């Protein structure tokens, strides 16, 4: 793939790629790091001299590790560096070494081996000799990268042994081979129902590795006897060369040499004339000429980029395995024994994790080292958890507690347990929920910034073969806590919790300070509970949590599974509990008063029109609210708070008068508003939640009764907020976007971002079924129904596997899948067929004939699944009576269900085509089930600095500062490379955004290079068929087309369509996007098939007057014109014109543009008709003049269809344009720029007209971005307008008189820009009553639109303080957007009034940035064509949580 980046036949490919795929860490860097890099020369150790680029901040050992990965050095090891004869200290920094300067000569020195380093050297040799490819990744259950195979071009010289010749030959032949059309196979044509799987994972283009040696194993004389160990012998190895020669090799401190041993005689003396070689491969080259030739070829083969060969931090499951279950060749190297690590002491995972957390954070370099160390420790921990689960469940580890109900295991430094099934929490379902919530609690405490003193144990949960295990590192200093029951809790280190008892110490005070800080960040309220001993205990957490002082001196918090507030929608039994005890007043209350309170408490908090059949019971008692929901609800309450303050002030004389008087009215207004919205404080707005409310068995003192009632009310309101606000907001989002969720993973992600738990899937289904746009939301209804079905199936499958013994696993899993997917499937009676198979395998039919799992039928399984779905999701008869009902009712594909099932359970199937409708024969057999892999859930560690740079880039994109955004993205990409070698989901989104920005800047070659890397990262980190991978393939197709590589563009788009058909099916809005692109790049009748299918889909999903549909009509009209069918073209363009007229009105530029194109078509049709009549019947079709779009026009249309041209269009920008349309019309008569109230604006109508015609300088320059044509002095480049190139009818080459070549093309880059302050200073914007304050990179942003003011915080804490009624707003979490009255409770004031009042009311907004991982969906979301020509979309209210057309906390605009 490295070669694919550098070769190319397009006109833009002559440009040098800015970012090389092979330079992951060094490709893009920050200026300070570039300044410290310099070249040095490397010599010695038998390698050819070469030059190495090093960085001054590197340690010597970093340089050595880089050298060991170089082709010139690999597989040598045990090397050190020396300068001028002095060996360098491995821990010394290069910039601090005296005499080390650019061009200095560093020598490699061969160090003596130890027994361990000798084994490591052999492992490196074997790693090099093994041929690793997609098949090996599949065999190990990892998601492979198939991009290299897809884009590989076979050439006559592809078998050349010299890698450089191979690169040169590919470069020379690319133009000839990539511009030929690729005819789509029939199964990829619109309307095809065939879903083959074999095309998903094409065979690798890498040649099969040659046989380097016949055999390589430990000698029969190994291990060395005692007297030979004392003389330095480490290992004895037997080698059988391809020539048939058998040799015995000795490993010693100096290296490797041949000894005189034979198969029958032990003689460890060195053979005559046998050299001692430091590298094992040097010795093999000496004894085998064939090995030397093969090894030379291996060293010269084209090198894959690091993102393809480096191991991913976490295992990404592939649900499909290789086509052949068995190995195609023997494993020559497995008997060498170096793969198995020697038995060493188990790692202390907790100490390693905490040591990494305690690393310094002072400088950027220190933070990068800390982030990398944390990621490495956590990924190693997760790998150990997966291995431990397999070892434990397979029965190789004995329980340490001897309790069959709750067994616990110690393995590899891990404590693994299933957890006790508590009746109070709901038995088995409750136990699994507790394990999942414990992980979420650990994640929440780990995410708190500035919390260096409070620690959590490394935690993960793993599902394997139906068993869920919770794995943790061993807590320090707790092993002896149970030895002496007489000791006090304090002496055992228990400082906090209901069982800690009363105590006072400096350590306890410090722990309470840490917990108080954490409670503030998590919005938890301090409260008091009553223990069974009648002691009152103050808590900052749930009642289960315990605070410990470990033997290592660190504070730990454990048992945090009830950290978040309870979900009152699923707590019916707690509605009537009195929850308060203790105190004489409570005991003396009359029974009548208590009954009245109970009756009243049932109604308080629920909305009056709340008819959702809630609260109701749930199968387990651990239903908690998500942290995203808590933050969204706090935003919602704050909006109510500010609105109420404004209303009260208006009733008391108006805001201006109250602000000027500085009297008590402001204070009283704030107090009244606090009381009404339920603030826990009556003087400031502050929302906190008690996690123990609605928890059974928890009692509170009588003095807390008022607070408890408030908490119950708040939590009921928060629960109802899901039903009344969040679910409708999700449905509306899905209705408007063409990038709606495509599979279960993306559906879950979209719901969780809005704080909607998956137990609400039934309510989502009900909301969609009651929507007037039910038909347009059928793809979401399909996903929801499939997710309900698969999740219920997984729970049934879990219990099903409990009764299956290991030898029957493959047969049991295949039987279960047949019962699940084949209607009315009945198991084959155990008869002659089973006996024949058994005899054929050489054994008699065993006891498995009568196992319970084999008697399961399809009808029984379906009843179990439906019963679980009714209990969990409260749906009745939605799943029907069998799998065919799902297919007919919702359009679900059985193949998609099979994929979802495998990904959720860890089952891997053989790669072949499955026919799932055959009732006579089982479609899936035991041989098709290749493996079951552990599915691990773990915490995600943020890459803080890289994420900050990424968010800063998104903010710059919103402001239109493309140059600044490009710099931020290069910085972020460099930082991701430093921390995680780019193998991280957010690094994938960052590179995708970098490619878009590079393209918009007129750098298609750089965009293509970066996008190639993006696709590989997505395939390996997210999955080869993940929806994000599909989107990245579509974008890569556009960049390939921009470079003139039409055939590769077609391959990428067809690959995206194949994956989409497998994952979801054809009935999805994104298929319309892909078909529009395919209709633009293909030729012939297939072009029309794809365009017509895209029009059909867009019409059904978005309606006839939607801009997606209008664009499709225009593309079809364009295609009809290219065929000469002007009558049909007129029909489609009339439809487009009707849509534009209804959306924008007759005077809009887009409507006029469509009218002009329709006029052009009409004139051409009349001309053709006249010529046909004059020529008579002898006229041939060749005489018809056709309108053919230029390549640049097609490219611009692809860019619009895929959303590249609109990265992030903010609402305030839209509203600004709509409110000042008349002002801009006046400016249009001038040069295009005018200063209006301190803002640079530009003539919108003129620019949109230019961009819609698709001509002028941009078309002449080969479709490069208008940004490239702008003056270099224009730093402010709004993406919205520079990218709004709607290439319409007049971009075609038929009527030159109608083409516009306005001179204003170079001015597009600065159109309609808001005022932008680049150097991170506060930015104030006031236009006709609008006031907006913005800062970049986490500084405060106050924004007033339509008389309302918003304060945006980026994942941090927002504080609003107001004099005379101090109003302090605190909100933390993800994607927060808090609406205040301009930070000073000012609302309907004009801009002038706001400026004058800002000196009178001392309000301020302090925004602290909380670094949380950027939401992937925000980064992936693109705009629609509607926003490009948009004065018709209308104003949309900003949702309180940034879900609906709002600027989110992550700095990107969401639809």
CSV table of C-alpha atoms in Angstrom, one decimal, residues 110 117 186 244 436 450 679 878 900 923 952 974 1024 1138 1377 1437 1450:
chain,number,residue,atom,x,y,z
A,110,UNK,CA,26.4,-6.4,19.2
A,117,UNK,CA,17.2,-12.3,25.0
A,186,UNK,CA,-25.0,-8.6,-10.9
A,244,UNK,CA,17.5,-31.8,3.2
A,436,UNK,CA,-21.6,-4.0,33.6
A,450,UNK,CA,-7.7,16.7,37.9
A,679,UNK,CA,-32.3,23.1,42.4
A,878,UNK,CA,-43.9,-7.4,17.4
A,900,UNK,CA,-25.2,-9.3,14.6
A,923,UNK,CA,-27.9,-24.2,6.2
A,952,UNK,CA,-9.8,22.8,18.2
A,974,UNK,CA,0.9,13.5,15.0
A,1024,UNK,CA,-13.9,-4.6,8.0
A,1138,UNK,CA,-40.9,22.3,-8.5
A,1377,UNK,CA,-24.9,23.3,25.8
A,1437,UNK,CA,-35.0,25.4,17.7
A,1450,UNK,CA,-17.3,18.6,20.7
